Short mmCIF file of C-alpha atoms in Angstrom, two decimals:
data_model
loop_
_atom_site.label_atom_id
_atom_site.label_comp_id
_atom_site.label_asym_id
_atom_site.label_seq_id
_atom_site.Cartn_x
_atom_site.Cartn_y
_atom_site.Cartn_z
CA UNK A 1 -106.15 26.55 -162.94
CA UNK A 2 -104.58 23.68 -161.01
CA UNK A 3 -106.13 22.18 -157.89
CA UNK A 4 -105.23 19.40 -155.50
CA UNK A 5 -107.95 17.14 -154.15
CA UNK A 6 -107.03 15.65 -150.79
CA UNK A 7 -108.67 12.59 -149.22
CA UNK A 8 -108.49 11.05 -145.75
CA UNK A 9 -109.10 7.46 -144.59
CA UNK A 10 -112.81 6.88 -143.92
CA UNK A 11 -112.22 5.68 -140.38
CA UNK A 12 -110.79 9.09 -139.43
CA UNK A 13 -114.16 10.69 -140.31
CA UNK A 14 -112.97 14.29 -140.52
CA UNK A 15 -115.39 17.08 -141.32
CA UNK A 16 -116.15 16.24 -144.94
CA UNK A 17 -116.41 18.95 -147.55
CA UNK A 18 -118.11 18.69 -150.91
CA UNK A 19 -115.71 18.39 -153.83
CA UNK A 20 -115.67 21.42 -156.08
CA UNK A 21 -117.65 23.66 -153.71
CA UNK A 22 -115.09 24.57 -151.05
CA UNK A 23 -111.60 25.63 -152.07
CA UNK A 24 -109.15 26.08 -149.20
CA UNK A 25 -105.45 26.60 -148.74
CA UNK A 26 -104.84 26.26 -145.00
CA UNK A 27 -102.87 23.43 -143.38
CA UNK A 28 -104.92 21.03 -141.23
CA UNK A 29 -104.52 21.72 -137.53
CA UNK A 30 -102.90 18.34 -136.84
CA UNK A 31 -100.22 18.92 -139.51
CA UNK A 32 -99.59 15.18 -139.63
CA UNK A 33 -101.85 12.59 -141.19
CA UNK A 34 -102.32 9.98 -143.87
CA UNK A 35 -103.67 11.46 -147.07
CA UNK A 36 -104.44 10.46 -150.63
CA UNK A 37 -104.27 13.13 -153.33
CA UNK A 38 -104.88 13.82 -156.98
CA UNK A 39 -104.02 16.77 -159.22
CA UNK A 40 -106.98 18.37 -160.99
CA UNK A 41 -106.38 20.08 -164.31
CA UNK A 42 -108.41 20.33 -167.50
CA UNK A 43 -111.49 18.83 -165.87
CA UNK A 44 -109.77 15.55 -164.89
CA UNK A 45 -108.06 14.38 -161.72
CA UNK A 46 -104.73 12.56 -162.07
CA UNK A 47 -103.34 10.25 -159.43
CA UNK A 48 -101.06 7.24 -158.93
CA UNK A 49 -101.87 3.83 -157.52
CA UNK A 50 -100.06 0.55 -157.16
CA UNK A 51 -100.84 -2.85 -158.56
CA UNK A 52 -99.45 -5.99 -160.20
CA UNK A 53 -99.69 -4.52 -163.68
CA UNK A 54 -96.58 -3.95 -165.75
CA UNK A 55 -98.14 -0.76 -167.06
CA UNK A 56 -98.32 2.70 -165.58
CA UNK A 57 -100.03 3.29 -162.27
CA UNK A 58 -101.03 6.82 -163.32
CA UNK A 59 -104.77 7.13 -163.89
CA UNK A 60 -107.31 9.92 -164.38
CA UNK A 61 -110.91 10.15 -163.26
CA UNK A 62 -113.77 12.48 -162.40
CA UNK A 63 -112.51 15.04 -159.83
CA UNK A 64 -113.51 14.60 -156.21
CA UNK A 65 -113.90 10.84 -156.17
CA UNK A 66 -110.92 8.65 -155.22
CA UNK A 67 -110.17 6.23 -158.04
CA UNK A 68 -110.84 2.47 -158.15
CA UNK A 69 -110.32 0.40 -155.01
CA UNK A 70 -109.16 3.44 -153.09
CA UNK A 71 -112.67 4.88 -153.40
CA UNK A 72 -113.92 2.53 -150.69
CA UNK A 73 -111.18 3.45 -148.24
CA UNK A 74 -110.85 7.20 -148.74
CA UNK A 75 -113.27 10.08 -148.49
CA UNK A 76 -112.94 13.57 -149.91
CA UNK A 77 -111.44 16.05 -147.46
CA UNK A 78 -110.62 19.30 -149.22
CA UNK A 79 -109.51 21.04 -152.40
CA UNK A 80 -106.37 23.16 -152.39
CA UNK A 81 -106.13 25.86 -155.05
CA UNK A 82 -102.59 25.76 -156.45
CA UNK A 83 -102.84 28.61 -158.97
CA UNK A 84 -102.27 28.50 -162.72
CA UNK A 85 -99.75 26.68 -164.87
CA UNK A 86 -97.84 28.38 -167.67
CA UNK A 87 -97.73 25.15 -169.66
CA UNK A 88 -99.91 24.77 -172.74
CA UNK A 89 -101.99 21.65 -173.41
CA UNK A 90 -99.26 19.98 -175.45
CA UNK A 91 -96.69 20.55 -172.70
CA UNK A 92 -99.09 19.23 -170.04
CA UNK A 93 -99.64 16.05 -172.02
CA UNK A 94 -95.89 15.68 -172.50
CA UNK A 95 -95.36 15.98 -168.73
CA UNK A 96 -98.06 13.38 -168.10
CA UNK A 97 -96.52 11.02 -170.63
CA UNK A 98 -93.17 11.28 -168.85
CA UNK A 99 -94.79 10.74 -165.46
CA UNK A 100 -96.67 7.66 -166.67
CA UNK A 101 -93.32 6.13 -167.54
CA UNK A 102 -91.77 7.17 -164.23
CA UNK A 103 -94.61 5.71 -162.16
CA UNK A 104 -95.27 2.07 -163.16
CA UNK A 105 -97.88 0.41 -160.94
CA UNK A 106 -95.36 -2.10 -159.57
CA UNK A 107 -93.10 0.68 -158.30
CA UNK A 108 -95.64 1.88 -155.72
CA UNK A 109 -94.19 2.19 -152.23
CA UNK A 110 -96.34 3.49 -149.37
CA UNK A 111 -93.50 5.55 -147.90
CA UNK A 112 -91.12 6.21 -150.78
CA UNK A 113 -93.28 6.45 -153.91
CA UNK A 114 -96.97 6.91 -153.30
CA UNK A 115 -99.81 8.94 -154.81
CA UNK A 116 -98.61 12.11 -153.10
CA UNK A 117 -95.11 11.75 -154.55
CA UNK A 118 -96.77 11.67 -157.97
CA UNK A 119 -98.90 14.71 -157.16
CA UNK A 120 -95.90 16.66 -155.90
CA UNK A 121 -93.82 15.87 -158.97
CA UNK A 122 -96.69 16.70 -161.31
CA UNK A 123 -97.10 20.03 -159.52
CA UNK A 124 -93.38 20.67 -159.92
CA UNK A 125 -93.63 20.13 -163.67
CA UNK A 126 -96.70 22.36 -163.83
CA UNK A 127 -94.83 25.10 -161.99
CA UNK A 128 -97.18 25.27 -158.97
CA UNK A 129 -96.44 24.67 -155.29
CA UNK A 130 -97.41 21.42 -153.61
CA UNK A 131 -98.53 21.67 -149.93
CA UNK A 132 -95.88 19.83 -147.90
CA UNK A 133 -98.27 18.68 -145.18
CA UNK A 134 -100.02 16.28 -147.59
CA UNK A 135 -97.08 13.87 -147.74
CA UNK A 136 -95.23 14.74 -144.53
CA UNK A 137 -96.00 11.47 -142.75
CA UNK A 138 -94.74 9.25 -145.59
CA UNK A 139 -91.55 11.28 -146.01
CA UNK A 140 -90.76 11.06 -142.31
CA UNK A 141 -91.37 7.32 -142.40
CA UNK A 142 -89.14 6.93 -145.46
CA UNK A 143 -86.37 8.91 -143.77
CA UNK A 144 -86.56 6.74 -140.64
CA UNK A 145 -86.23 3.63 -142.81
CA UNK A 146 -83.31 5.07 -144.77
CA UNK A 147 -85.25 5.38 -148.00
CA UNK A 148 -84.39 8.20 -150.36
CA UNK A 149 -86.75 11.05 -151.18
CA UNK A 150 -87.90 10.25 -154.72
CA UNK A 151 -89.27 13.73 -155.39
CA UNK A 152 -86.15 15.45 -154.02
CA UNK A 153 -84.02 13.34 -156.36
CA UNK A 154 -86.20 14.24 -159.34
CA UNK A 155 -86.19 17.90 -158.31
CA UNK A 156 -82.39 17.84 -158.36
CA UNK A 157 -82.44 16.39 -161.88
CA UNK A 158 -84.95 18.98 -163.08
CA UNK A 159 -82.97 21.82 -161.50
CA UNK A 160 -79.78 20.55 -163.16
CA UNK A 161 -81.57 20.40 -166.52
CA UNK A 162 -82.92 23.91 -166.00
CA UNK A 163 -79.44 25.16 -165.12
CA UNK A 164 -78.04 23.64 -168.31
CA UNK A 165 -80.89 25.18 -170.30
CA UNK A 166 -80.20 28.63 -168.83
CA UNK A 167 -76.48 28.30 -169.51
CA UNK A 168 -77.14 27.26 -173.11
CA UNK A 169 -79.57 30.14 -173.55
CA UNK A 170 -77.01 32.58 -172.15
CA UNK A 171 -74.34 31.26 -174.53
CA UNK A 172 -76.65 31.59 -177.52
CA UNK A 173 -77.49 35.14 -176.49
CA UNK A 174 -73.80 35.96 -176.16
CA UNK A 175 -73.01 34.44 -179.58
CA UNK A 176 -75.84 36.39 -181.19
CA UNK A 177 -74.40 39.59 -179.75
CA UNK A 178 -70.92 38.72 -181.05
CA UNK A 179 -72.31 37.92 -184.50
CA UNK A 180 -74.00 41.30 -184.60
CA UNK A 181 -70.60 42.95 -184.16
CA UNK A 182 -68.99 41.23 -187.16
CA UNK A 183 -68.30 43.16 -190.34
CA UNK A 184 -70.71 42.23 -193.18
CA UNK A 185 -69.95 39.01 -195.06
CA UNK A 186 -68.31 39.50 -198.46
CA UNK A 187 -70.53 39.26 -201.52
CA UNK A 188 -70.19 36.05 -203.53
CA UNK A 189 -69.23 38.09 -206.61
CA UNK A 190 -66.78 40.38 -204.85
CA UNK A 191 -63.27 40.70 -206.23
CA UNK A 192 -60.81 38.40 -204.46
CA UNK A 193 -63.52 36.57 -202.51
CA UNK A 194 -62.37 33.61 -200.41
CA UNK A 195 -64.71 30.96 -198.97
CA UNK A 196 -63.25 29.79 -195.67
CA UNK A 197 -64.43 26.76 -193.75
CA UNK A 198 -63.32 26.67 -190.13
CA UNK A 199 -63.31 23.36 -188.28
CA UNK A 200 -64.01 24.10 -184.63
CA UNK A 201 -63.47 21.96 -181.52
CA UNK A 202 -66.15 19.33 -181.05
CA UNK A 203 -66.68 18.86 -184.79
CA UNK A 204 -68.59 22.08 -185.46
CA UNK A 205 -67.95 23.58 -188.90
CA UNK A 206 -68.58 27.17 -189.94
CA UNK A 207 -68.28 28.82 -193.36
CA UNK A 208 -68.06 32.44 -194.36
CA UNK A 209 -66.92 34.52 -197.32
CA UNK A 210 -64.03 36.95 -196.93
CA UNK A 211 -61.94 39.04 -199.34
CA UNK A 212 -58.17 39.09 -199.78
CA UNK A 213 -57.83 42.34 -197.86
CA UNK A 214 -59.49 40.90 -194.76
CA UNK A 215 -57.14 39.75 -192.03
CA UNK A 216 -56.50 36.58 -190.05
CA UNK A 217 -57.93 38.53 -187.13
CA UNK A 218 -61.23 38.96 -189.02
CA UNK A 219 -61.47 35.18 -189.45
CA UNK A 220 -60.67 34.67 -185.78
CA UNK A 221 -63.43 37.09 -184.79
CA UNK A 222 -65.80 35.05 -186.94
CA UNK A 223 -64.78 31.87 -185.12
CA UNK A 224 -65.20 33.60 -181.74
CA UNK A 225 -68.71 34.71 -182.76
CA UNK A 226 -69.86 31.23 -183.78
CA UNK A 227 -68.31 28.90 -181.22
CA UNK A 228 -68.83 29.42 -177.49
CA UNK A 229 -66.15 26.82 -176.72
CA UNK A 230 -63.28 29.10 -177.75
CA UNK A 231 -61.89 32.12 -175.93
CA UNK A 232 -61.10 35.21 -177.97
CA UNK A 233 -57.33 34.98 -177.41
CA UNK A 234 -57.18 31.29 -176.60
CA UNK A 235 -56.74 29.76 -180.06
CA UNK A 236 -54.86 29.87 -183.36
CA UNK A 237 -55.89 29.09 -186.92
CA UNK A 238 -54.05 26.24 -188.61
CA UNK A 239 -53.90 24.97 -192.17
CA UNK A 240 -52.91 21.33 -192.61
CA UNK A 241 -51.98 21.09 -196.30
CA UNK A 242 -49.47 22.65 -196.44
CA UNK A 243 -49.19 23.05 -192.70
CA UNK A 244 -49.24 26.64 -191.57
CA UNK A 245 -49.98 28.31 -188.25
CA UNK A 246 -51.44 31.78 -188.67
CA UNK A 247 -50.19 33.59 -185.58
CA UNK A 248 -50.18 37.14 -186.95
CA UNK A 249 -53.71 38.52 -186.58
CA UNK A 250 -52.91 41.59 -188.69
CA UNK A 251 -51.77 39.60 -191.72
CA UNK A 252 -54.09 39.87 -194.73
CA UNK A 253 -55.51 36.71 -196.20
CA UNK A 254 -53.65 37.44 -199.43
CA UNK A 255 -50.35 37.71 -197.54
CA UNK A 256 -51.20 34.45 -195.75
CA UNK A 257 -51.51 32.71 -199.12
CA UNK A 258 -55.23 32.04 -198.80
CA UNK A 259 -57.37 32.28 -201.91
CA UNK A 260 -60.40 30.69 -203.56
CA UNK A 261 -61.35 28.12 -200.92
CA UNK A 262 -59.55 27.44 -197.67
CA UNK A 263 -60.02 24.81 -194.98
CA UNK A 264 -58.74 25.90 -191.55
CA UNK A 265 -58.69 24.29 -188.11
CA UNK A 266 -58.96 25.82 -184.68
CA UNK A 267 -56.09 24.94 -182.38
CA UNK A 268 -56.42 25.88 -178.74
CA UNK A 269 -53.36 27.48 -177.22
CA UNK A 270 -51.67 25.54 -174.47
#
């Protein structure tokens, strides 16, 4: 489970609640205030603080007690239950390692990059929702001063990465389906076997065994099944020495003069 511990300045003296004994999820009635926060996971609370150090400002401590110098200025307010993360321990540590690099102590900015920005981004990586009211005041102040939203910028990067991941996954799934539709590869000891290496766009190379009675179209289907960058009817196979363009898909490899080993190149049609 993931929780968020929220603290308020001592001078505000809100109704204090004991850390770890009262889990809530409602928004404070004011909806606008100055808060300090830390993300609780695995029995430790992680937060971000500024300083003159060249190292990371990300620290961890016993949950429910604001860390270091902040402990004298902040008092525990409430715990917000954020649900469960799907990340395993190794993935959580990887996310923390990345965040430690992203949040050096010297980069602290009260409005643009504070403890709540760290908490929100950590929650994003953990796949749980961060309560917007916790950092609303700082974000409004940053907007009024023309400062960018650090978390929003990082969210955009993460979403772009996720989109690329999904696209890559979809392409791999499509290629796997295409490969499943290919005729079986020729046996190495088959009569008239030909080992063909195809040089695809982007430097990718693919090899497969064929027999003399297979066609140029069979080789093209192989290329289509192993390279997502080519369209089924958008390319030709070319041999450089001697130069030949194999435009007839129905031609057998024997009729095309291919035997033993062949090195072909993919040429996209204009």
